[in-house]
Amino acid sequence: MTNSENTSTTTCLRRMLEEPGLLLAPGAYDALSARLIAQAGFPLAYMTGFGTAASVLGQPDVGLVTMSEMVTRAAALTAVMGKRPLIADADTGYGSPLNVRRTVREYERAGVAALHLEDQAWPKKCGHLGGKQVIPLEDMVQKIRAAVDAREDPDFIIIGRTDANGVLGFAEALRRAQAYYEAGADMLLIEAPKSLEEIQKIAETFQGVPLVFNWVESGKTPLLPLEKIQQLGFKVIIFSVSLLFAATHNILALLDLLKRGETSAAFAEHMVSFSQFTKHIGLAEIEALERRYSSV
């Protein structure tokens, strides 16, 4: 499903969540990857904080990226996605509940359709890294309340995320997710379940609640067949790092060839051509506009 001309991306995403079926959201780490996701026909995309830290700073996801940098990247992604919704990582909301209010407003202005807020203490870390800390449950409940109150578009979606499983245990993660849902979160993301049993328990506990499955290659969570994830009751799968890892693999392989004294000709079958690339980044549309506005 794609958005109609007069329907907002937020409303479109709301409708997608009400329809049957599993939604696949590849992770975009820059505008090029977002554009390619849209061209491939995916109905929505996910802006990965892990990938944003890597692509903007060349650094790991350990709380180095600021709110303004994340909003700028989100705006760049929505600008090339047409009417497709973008779900975005908003880390901890970048401060107190008052900061969260501003974060929600800024993400809305950037054209984002949904964001997730996590209960980590700052500086936060990727959910599949060790050494994390979480804030008190009551403090995070207030952040969720602030996010819900702050949105100007009632269809804008707030996803409550808990990272408590890796810090305080699975039972506490379930307790926190329930509290965030009761505080007004529209969807839930319980980060880094470590077994099939934990994944099943999440689905059983939150039947009828739209659930996000964070697919992270070689992370802490078992990677199940898509059919199984859908049968369990998850609604959205975000492939947070898949495109980033695939691109990095190819870049490293080509660099290795060049370092050994070979040329990129030996890698041609793994590359697009010049004309293919310019087609994907919209050169034909730019040239059409140049002709339209030419004074010659």
CSV table of N, CA and C in Angstrom, one decimal, residues 87-223:
chain,number,residue,atom,x,y,z
A,87,ILE,N,9.4,5.5,9.9
A,87,ILE,CA,9.5,5.3,11.3
A,87,ILE,C,11.0,5.6,11.7
A,88,ALA,N,11.1,6.4,12.7
A,88,ALA,CA,12.5,6.9,13.0
A,88,ALA,C,12.9,6.6,14.5
A,89,ASP,N,14.1,6.3,14.7
A,89,ASP,CA,14.7,6.2,16.0
A,89,ASP,C,14.9,7.6,16.6
A,90,ALA,N,14.3,7.8,17.8
A,90,ALA,CA,14.5,9.0,18.5
A,90,ALA,C,15.2,8.9,19.8
A,91,ASP,N,16.0,7.7,19.9
A,91,ASP,CA,16.8,7.5,21.1
A,91,ASP,C,16.0,7.7,22.4
A,92,THR,N,16.5,8.4,23.3
A,92,THR,CA,15.8,8.6,24.6
A,92,THR,C,14.9,9.8,24.6
A,93,GLY,N,14.8,10.5,23.5
A,93,GLY,CA,14.1,11.8,23.5
A,93,GLY,C,15.0,13.0,23.8
A,94,TYR,N,16.3,12.7,24.1
A,94,TYR,CA,17.3,13.7,24.3
A,94,TYR,C,17.1,14.6,25.5
A,95,GLY,N,16.7,14.0,26.6
A,95,GLY,CA,16.6,14.7,27.8
A,95,GLY,C,15.3,14.4,28.6
A,96,SER,N,14.8,15.4,29.3
A,96,SER,CA,13.7,15.3,30.2
A,96,SER,C,12.4,15.2,29.4
A,97,PRO,N,11.2,15.1,30.0
A,97,PRO,CA,10.0,15.1,29.3
A,97,PRO,C,9.8,16.4,28.5
A,98,LEU,N,10.3,17.5,29.0
A,98,LEU,CA,10.2,18.7,28.2
A,98,LEU,C,11.0,18.6,26.9
A,99,ASN,N,12.2,18.0,27.0
A,99,ASN,CA,13.0,17.8,25.8
A,99,ASN,C,12.3,16.8,24.8
A,100,VAL,N,11.6,15.8,25.4
A,100,VAL,CA,10.8,14.9,24.6
A,100,VAL,C,9.7,15.6,23.8
A,101,ARG,N,9.1,16.6,24.4
A,101,ARG,CA,8.0,17.3,23.7
A,101,ARG,C,8.6,18.0,22.5
A,102,ARG,N,9.8,18.6,22.7
A,102,ARG,CA,10.4,19.3,21.5
A,102,ARG,C,10.8,18.3,20.5
A,103,THR,N,11.4,17.2,20.9
A,103,THR,CA,11.8,16.1,20.0
A,103,THR,C,10.7,15.7,19.1
A,104,VAL,N,9.5,15.4,19.7
A,104,VAL,CA,8.3,15.0,18.9
A,104,VAL,C,7.9,16.0,17.9
A,105,ARG,N,7.9,17.3,18.3
A,105,ARG,CA,7.5,18.3,17.4
A,105,ARG,C,8.5,18.4,16.2
A,106,GLU,N,9.8,18.3,16.5
A,106,GLU,CA,10.8,18.5,15.5
A,106,GLU,C,10.7,17.3,14.5
A,107,TYR,N,10.5,16.1,15.0
A,107,TYR,CA,10.4,14.9,14.1
A,107,TYR,C,9.1,15.0,13.3
A,108,GLU,N,8.0,15.5,13.9
A,108,GLU,CA,6.8,15.8,13.1
A,108,GLU,C,7.1,16.7,11.9
A,109,ARG,N,7.8,17.8,12.2
A,109,ARG,CA,8.0,18.8,11.2
A,109,ARG,C,8.9,18.3,10.1
A,110,ALA,N,9.8,17.3,10.4
A,110,ALA,CA,10.7,16.7,9.5
A,110,ALA,C,9.9,15.7,8.6
A,111,GLY,N,8.6,15.4,8.8
A,111,GLY,CA,7.9,14.6,8.0
A,111,GLY,C,7.8,13.1,8.4
A,112,VAL,N,8.3,12.8,9.6
A,112,VAL,CA,8.3,11.5,10.1
A,112,VAL,C,6.9,11.0,10.5
A,113,ALA,N,6.6,9.7,10.3
A,113,ALA,CA,5.2,9.3,10.6
A,113,ALA,C,5.2,8.6,12.0
A,114,ALA,N,6.3,8.1,12.5
A,114,ALA,CA,6.4,7.4,13.8
A,114,ALA,C,7.8,7.5,14.3
A,115,LEU,N,7.9,7.5,15.7
A,115,LEU,CA,9.2,7.4,16.3
A,115,LEU,C,9.2,6.5,17.5
A,116,HIS,N,10.3,6.0,17.8
A,116,HIS,CA,10.4,5.2,19.1
A,116,HIS,C,11.3,5.9,20.1
A,117,LEU,N,10.9,5.8,21.3
A,117,LEU,CA,11.6,6.4,22.5
A,117,LEU,C,12.0,5.2,23.4
A,118,GLU,N,13.2,5.2,23.9
A,118,GLU,CA,13.7,4.1,24.7
A,118,GLU,C,14.0,4.6,26.1
A,119,ASP,N,14.0,3.7,27.0
A,119,ASP,CA,14.2,4.0,28.5
A,119,ASP,C,15.6,3.9,29.0
A,120,GLN,N,16.6,4.0,28.1
A,120,GLN,CA,18.0,4.0,28.5
A,120,GLN,C,18.4,5.3,29.2
A,121,ALA,N,19.4,5.2,30.0
A,121,ALA,CA,20.0,6.4,30.5
A,121,ALA,C,21.0,6.9,29.5
A,122,TRP,N,21.2,8.3,29.5
A,122,TRP,CA,22.1,8.9,28.5
A,122,TRP,C,23.5,8.9,29.1
A,123,PRO,N,24.5,8.6,28.3
A,123,PRO,CA,24.5,8.3,26.9
A,123,PRO,C,24.0,6.9,26.6
A,124,LYS,N,23.1,6.8,25.7
A,124,LYS,CA,22.5,5.5,25.4
A,124,LYS,C,23.5,4.7,24.5
A,125,LYS,N,23.2,3.5,24.3
A,125,LYS,CA,23.9,2.6,23.4
A,125,LYS,C,23.0,1.8,22.6
A,126,CYS,N,23.5,1.3,21.5
A,126,CYS,CA,22.8,0.3,20.7
A,126,CYS,C,22.2,-0.8,21.6
A,127,GLY,N,21.0,-1.2,21.4
A,127,GLY,CA,20.3,-2.2,22.2
A,127,GLY,C,21.0,-3.5,22.2
A,128,HIS,N,21.9,-3.8,21.2
A,128,HIS,CA,22.5,-5.1,21.2
A,128,HIS,C,24.0,-5.0,21.6
A,129,LEU,N,24.3,-3.9,22.3
A,129,LEU,CA,25.6,-3.7,22.9
A,129,LEU,C,25.4,-3.9,24.4
A,130,GLY,N,26.5,-4.2,25.1
A,130,GLY,CA,26.5,-4.3,26.6
A,130,GLY,C,26.8,-3.0,27.2
A,131,GLY,N,26.7,-2.9,28.6
A,131,GLY,CA,27.0,-1.7,29.3
A,131,GLY,C,25.9,-0.7,29.3
A,132,LYS,N,24.7,-1.0,29.1
A,132,LYS,CA,23.6,-0.1,29.1
A,132,LYS,C,23.1,0.1,30.5
A,133,GLN,N,22.4,1.2,30.7
A,133,GLN,CA,21.6,1.5,31.9
A,133,GLN,C,20.3,2.0,31.5
A,134,VAL,N,19.3,1.8,32.4
A,134,VAL,CA,17.9,2.3,32.1
A,134,VAL,C,17.5,3.3,33.3
A,135,ILE,N,16.6,4.2,32.9
A,135,ILE,CA,16.1,5.2,33.9
A,135,ILE,C,15.0,4.5,34.7
A,136,PRO,N,14.6,5.1,35.8
A,136,PRO,CA,13.4,4.5,36.5
A,136,PRO,C,12.2,4.4,35.6
A,137,LEU,N,11.4,3.4,35.9
A,137,LEU,CA,10.2,3.2,35.1
A,137,LEU,C,9.3,4.5,35.1
A,138,GLU,N,9.1,5.1,36.3
A,138,GLU,CA,8.2,6.2,36.4
A,138,GLU,C,8.7,7.4,35.6
A,139,ASP,N,10.0,7.6,35.5
A,139,ASP,CA,10.5,8.7,34.7
A,139,ASP,C,10.2,8.4,33.2
A,140,MET,N,10.3,7.2,32.7
A,140,MET,CA,10.0,6.9,31.3
A,140,MET,C,8.5,7.0,31.0
A,141,VAL,N,7.7,6.7,32.0
A,141,VAL,CA,6.2,6.8,31.8
A,141,VAL,C,5.9,8.3,31.5
A,142,GLN,N,6.6,9.2,32.3
A,142,GLN,CA,6.4,10.6,32.0
A,142,GLN,C,6.9,11.1,30.7
A,143,LYS,N,7.9,10.5,30.2
A,143,LYS,CA,8.4,10.8,28.8
A,143,LYS,C,7.4,10.3,27.8
A,144,ILE,N,6.8,9.1,27.9
A,144,ILE,CA,5.8,8.7,27.0
A,144,ILE,C,4.6,9.6,27.1
A,145,ARG,N,4.2,10.0,28.3
A,145,ARG,CA,3.0,10.9,28.4
A,145,ARG,C,3.3,12.3,27.7
A,146,ALA,N,4.6,12.7,27.9
A,146,ALA,CA,4.9,14.0,27.2
A,146,ALA,C,4.9,13.9,25.7
A,147,ALA,N,5.4,12.7,25.2
A,147,ALA,CA,5.4,12.5,23.8
A,147,ALA,C,4.0,12.5,23.2
A,148,VAL,N,3.1,11.8,23.9
A,148,VAL,CA,1.7,11.7,23.4
A,148,VAL,C,1.0,13.1,23.5
A,149,ASP,N,1.3,13.9,24.5
A,149,ASP,CA,0.7,15.2,24.6
A,149,ASP,C,1.2,16.2,23.6
A,150,ALA,N,2.5,16.0,23.2
A,150,ALA,CA,3.2,16.9,22.3
A,150,ALA,C,2.8,16.8,20.9
A,151,ARG,N,2.4,15.7,20.4
A,151,ARG,CA,2.1,15.5,19.0
A,151,ARG,C,1.0,16.4,18.5
A,152,GLU,N,1.2,17.0,17.4
A,152,GLU,CA,0.2,17.9,16.9
A,152,GLU,C,-0.8,17.2,15.9
A,153,ASP,N,-0.2,16.1,15.3
A,153,ASP,CA,-1.0,15.2,14.4
A,153,ASP,C,-1.5,14.0,15.3
A,154,PRO,N,-2.8,13.8,15.5
A,154,PRO,CA,-3.2,12.7,16.3
A,154,PRO,C,-2.8,11.3,15.7
A,155,ASP,N,-2.5,11.3,14.4
A,155,ASP,CA,-2.1,10.0,13.8
A,155,ASP,C,-0.6,9.7,13.9
A,156,PHE,N,0.1,10.7,14.4
A,156,PHE,CA,1.6,10.5,14.6
A,156,PHE,C,1.7,9.4,15.6
A,157,ILE,N,2.6,8.4,15.4
A,157,ILE,CA,2.6,7.2,16.2
A,157,ILE,C,3.8,7.3,17.2
A,158,ILE,N,3.6,7.0,18.4
A,158,ILE,CA,4.6,6.9,19.5
A,158,ILE,C,4.8,5.4,19.8
A,159,ILE,N,6.1,5.0,19.6
A,159,ILE,CA,6.5,3.6,19.9
A,159,ILE,C,7.3,3.6,21.2
A,160,GLY,N,6.8,2.9,22.2
A,160,GLY,CA,7.5,2.8,23.5
A,160,GLY,C,8.5,1.6,23.4
A,161,ARG,N,9.7,1.9,23.7
A,161,ARG,CA,10.8,0.9,23.6
A,161,ARG,C,11.4,0.7,25.0
A,162,THR,N,11.6,-0.5,25.4
A,162,THR,CA,12.3,-0.8,26.6
A,162,THR,C,13.6,-1.6,26.3
A,163,ASP,N,14.7,-1.2,26.9
A,163,ASP,CA,16.0,-1.9,26.9
A,163,ASP,C,16.3,-2.6,28.2
A,164,ALA,N,15.2,-2.8,29.0
A,164,ALA,CA,15.4,-3.3,30.4
A,164,ALA,C,15.8,-4.8,30.4
A,165,ASN,N,15.5,-5.5,29.3
A,165,ASN,CA,15.8,-7.0,29.3
A,165,ASN,C,17.3,-7.2,29.5
A,166,GLY,N,18.2,-6.4,28.9
A,166,GLY,CA,19.6,-6.6,29.1
A,166,GLY,C,20.2,-6.1,30.4
A,167,VAL,N,19.3,-5.4,31.2
A,167,VAL,CA,19.8,-4.7,32.4
A,167,VAL,C,19.2,-5.2,33.6
A,168,LEU,N,17.8,-5.3,33.6
A,168,LEU,CA,17.1,-5.7,34.8
A,168,LEU,C,16.3,-7.0,34.6
A,169,GLY,N,16.4,-7.6,33.4
A,169,GLY,CA,15.8,-8.9,33.2
A,169,GLY,C,14.5,-8.8,32.4
A,170,PHE,N,14.0,-10.0,32.0
A,170,PHE,CA,12.9,-10.0,31.0
A,170,PHE,C,11.6,-9.7,31.7
A,171,ALA,N,11.4,-10.1,32.9
A,171,ALA,CA,10.1,-9.8,33.6
A,171,ALA,C,10.0,-8.3,33.8
A,172,GLU,N,11.1,-7.6,34.1
A,172,GLU,CA,11.0,-6.1,34.2
A,172,GLU,C,10.7,-5.5,32.8
A,173,ALA,N,11.3,-6.0,31.8
A,173,ALA,CA,11.0,-5.5,30.4
A,173,ALA,C,9.5,-5.6,30.1
A,174,LEU,N,8.9,-6.7,30.4
A,174,LEU,CA,7.5,-6.9,30.2
A,174,LEU,C,6.7,-5.9,31.0
A,175,ARG,N,7.1,-5.7,32.3
A,175,ARG,CA,6.4,-4.8,33.2
A,175,ARG,C,6.5,-3.3,32.6
A,176,ARG,N,7.6,-3.0,32.2
A,176,ARG,CA,7.8,-1.6,31.6
A,176,ARG,C,7.0,-1.4,30.3
A,177,ALA,N,7.1,-2.4,29.5
A,177,ALA,CA,6.3,-2.3,28.2
A,177,ALA,C,4.8,-2.0,28.5
A,178,GLN,N,4.3,-2.8,29.5
A,178,GLN,CA,2.9,-2.6,29.8
A,178,GLN,C,2.6,-1.2,30.3
A,179,ALA,N,3.5,-0.7,31.1
A,179,ALA,CA,3.4,0.7,31.7
A,179,ALA,C,3.4,1.7,30.6
A,180,TYR,N,4.3,1.5,29.6
A,180,TYR,CA,4.4,2.5,28.5
A,180,TYR,C,3.2,2.5,27.6
A,181,TYR,N,2.6,1.3,27.5
A,181,TYR,CA,1.4,1.2,26.7
A,181,TYR,C,0.2,1.9,27.4
A,182,GLU,N,0.1,1.7,28.7
A,182,GLU,CA,-0.9,2.3,29.5
A,182,GLU,C,-0.7,3.8,29.5
A,183,ALA,N,0.5,4.3,29.4
A,183,ALA,CA,0.8,5.7,29.4
A,183,ALA,C,0.4,6.4,28.0
A,184,GLY,N,0.1,5.5,27.0
A,184,GLY,CA,-0.3,6.1,25.7
A,184,GLY,C,0.5,5.7,24.5
A,185,ALA,N,1.5,4.9,24.7
A,185,ALA,CA,2.3,4.5,23.5
A,185,ALA,C,1.3,3.7,22.6
A,186,ASP,N,1.5,3.9,21.3
A,186,ASP,CA,0.6,3.3,20.3
A,186,ASP,C,1.1,1.9,19.9
A,187,MET,N,2.5,1.7,20.0
A,187,MET,CA,3.1,0.4,19.6
A,187,MET,C,4.2,0.2,20.7
A,188,LEU,N,4.7,-1.1,20.7
A,188,LEU,CA,5.7,-1.4,21.6
A,188,LEU,C,6.9,-2.1,20.9
A,189,LEU,N,8.1,-1.9,21.4
A,189,LEU,CA,9.3,-2.5,21.0
A,189,LEU,C,10.1,-2.9,22.2
A,190,ILE,N,10.1,-4.2,22.5
A,190,ILE,CA,10.9,-4.8,23.6
A,190,ILE,C,12.2,-5.2,23.0
A,191,GLU,N,13.2,-4.5,23.2
A,191,GLU,CA,14.5,-4.7,22.6
A,191,GLU,C,15.2,-5.9,23.0
A,192,ALA,N,15.8,-6.6,22.1
A,192,ALA,CA,16.8,-7.7,22.3
A,192,ALA,C,16.3,-8.8,23.1
A,193,PRO,N,15.1,-9.4,22.8
A,193,PRO,CA,14.8,-10.7,23.4
A,193,PRO,C,15.8,-11.7,23.0
A,194,LYS,N,16.2,-12.6,24.0
A,194,LYS,CA,17.4,-13.5,23.8
A,194,LYS,C,17.0,-14.9,23.4
A,195,SER,N,15.7,-15.2,23.3
A,195,SER,CA,15.4,-16.6,22.9
A,195,SER,C,14.0,-16.6,22.3
A,196,LEU,N,13.7,-17.8,21.7
A,196,LEU,CA,12.4,-17.9,21.1
A,196,LEU,C,11.3,-17.9,22.2
A,197,GLU,N,11.6,-18.4,23.4
A,197,GLU,CA,10.7,-18.3,24.5
A,197,GLU,C,10.3,-16.9,24.9
A,198,GLU,N,11.3,-16.1,24.9
A,198,GLU,CA,11.1,-14.7,25.2
A,198,GLU,C,10.2,-14.0,24.1
A,199,ILE,N,10.5,-14.3,22.9
A,199,ILE,CA,9.8,-13.7,21.8
A,199,ILE,C,8.3,-14.1,21.9
A,200,GLN,N,8.1,-15.4,22.2
A,200,GLN,CA,6.7,-15.9,22.3
A,200,GLN,C,6.0,-15.3,23.5
A,201,LYS,N,6.7,-15.1,24.6
A,201,LYS,CA,6.1,-14.5,25.7
A,201,LYS,C,5.7,-13.0,25.5
A,202,ILE,N,6.5,-12.3,24.7
A,202,ILE,CA,6.1,-10.9,24.3
A,202,ILE,C,4.8,-10.9,23.6
A,203,ALA,N,4.8,-11.8,22.6
A,203,ALA,CA,3.6,-11.9,21.7
A,203,ALA,C,2.3,-12.3,22.5
A,204,GLU,N,2.5,-13.2,23.5
A,204,GLU,CA,1.4,-13.7,24.3
A,204,GLU,C,0.9,-12.6,25.2
A,205,THR,N,1.9,-11.8,25.8
A,205,THR,CA,1.5,-10.8,26.8
A,205,THR,C,0.8,-9.6,26.2
A,206,PHE,N,1.2,-9.3,24.9
A,206,PHE,CA,0.6,-8.1,24.3
A,206,PHE,C,-0.2,-8.4,23.0
A,207,GLN,N,-1.0,-9.4,23.2
A,207,GLN,CA,-2.0,-9.7,22.1
A,207,GLN,C,-2.8,-8.5,21.8
A,208,GLY,N,-3.0,-8.2,20.5
A,208,GLY,CA,-3.8,-7.0,20.1
A,208,GLY,C,-3.1,-5.7,20.1
A,209,VAL,N,-1.8,-5.7,20.6
A,209,VAL,CA,-1.0,-4.5,20.6
A,209,VAL,C,0.0,-4.5,19.4
A,210,PRO,N,0.1,-3.5,18.6
A,210,PRO,CA,1.0,-3.6,17.5
A,210,PRO,C,2.5,-3.7,18.0
A,211,LEU,N,3.2,-4.7,17.7
A,211,LEU,CA,4.5,-5.0,18.2
A,211,LEU,C,5.5,-4.9,17.1
A,212,VAL,N,6.7,-4.3,17.4
A,212,VAL,CA,7.8,-4.2,16.5
A,212,VAL,C,8.9,-5.3,16.8
A,213,PHE,N,9.3,-5.9,15.8
A,213,PHE,CA,10.4,-6.9,15.9
A,213,PHE,C,11.7,-6.3,15.2
A,214,ASN,N,12.7,-6.1,16.0
A,214,ASN,CA,13.9,-5.5,15.5
A,214,ASN,C,14.9,-6.6,15.1
A,215,TRP,N,15.0,-6.7,13.7
A,215,TRP,CA,15.8,-7.7,13.1
A,215,TRP,C,17.3,-7.2,13.0
A,216,VAL,N,18.2,-7.8,13.8
A,216,VAL,CA,19.6,-7.4,13.8
A,216,VAL,C,20.5,-8.6,13.5
A,217,GLU,N,21.1,-8.6,12.3
A,217,GLU,CA,22.0,-9.7,12.0
A,217,GLU,C,23.1,-9.8,13.0
A,218,SER,N,23.3,-11.1,13.5
A,218,SER,CA,24.4,-11.4,14.5
A,218,SER,C,24.2,-10.6,15.8
A,219,GLY,N,23.0,-10.2,16.1
A,219,GLY,CA,22.7,-9.5,17.3
A,219,GLY,C,22.2,-10.5,18.4
A,220,LYS,N,21.6,-10.0,19.4
A,220,LYS,CA,21.2,-10.9,20.5
A,220,LYS,C,19.9,-11.7,20.3
A,221,THR,N,19.1,-11.2,19.3
A,221,THR,CA,17.8,-11.8,19.1
A,221,THR,C,17.8,-12.9,18.1
A,222,PRO,N,17.2,-14.1,18.3
A,222,PRO,CA,17.1,-15.1,17.3
A,222,PRO,C,16.4,-14.6,16.1
A,223,LEU,N,16.9,-14.9,14.9
A,223,LEU,CA,16.2,-14.5,13.7
A,223,LEU,C,15.3,-15.6,13.2
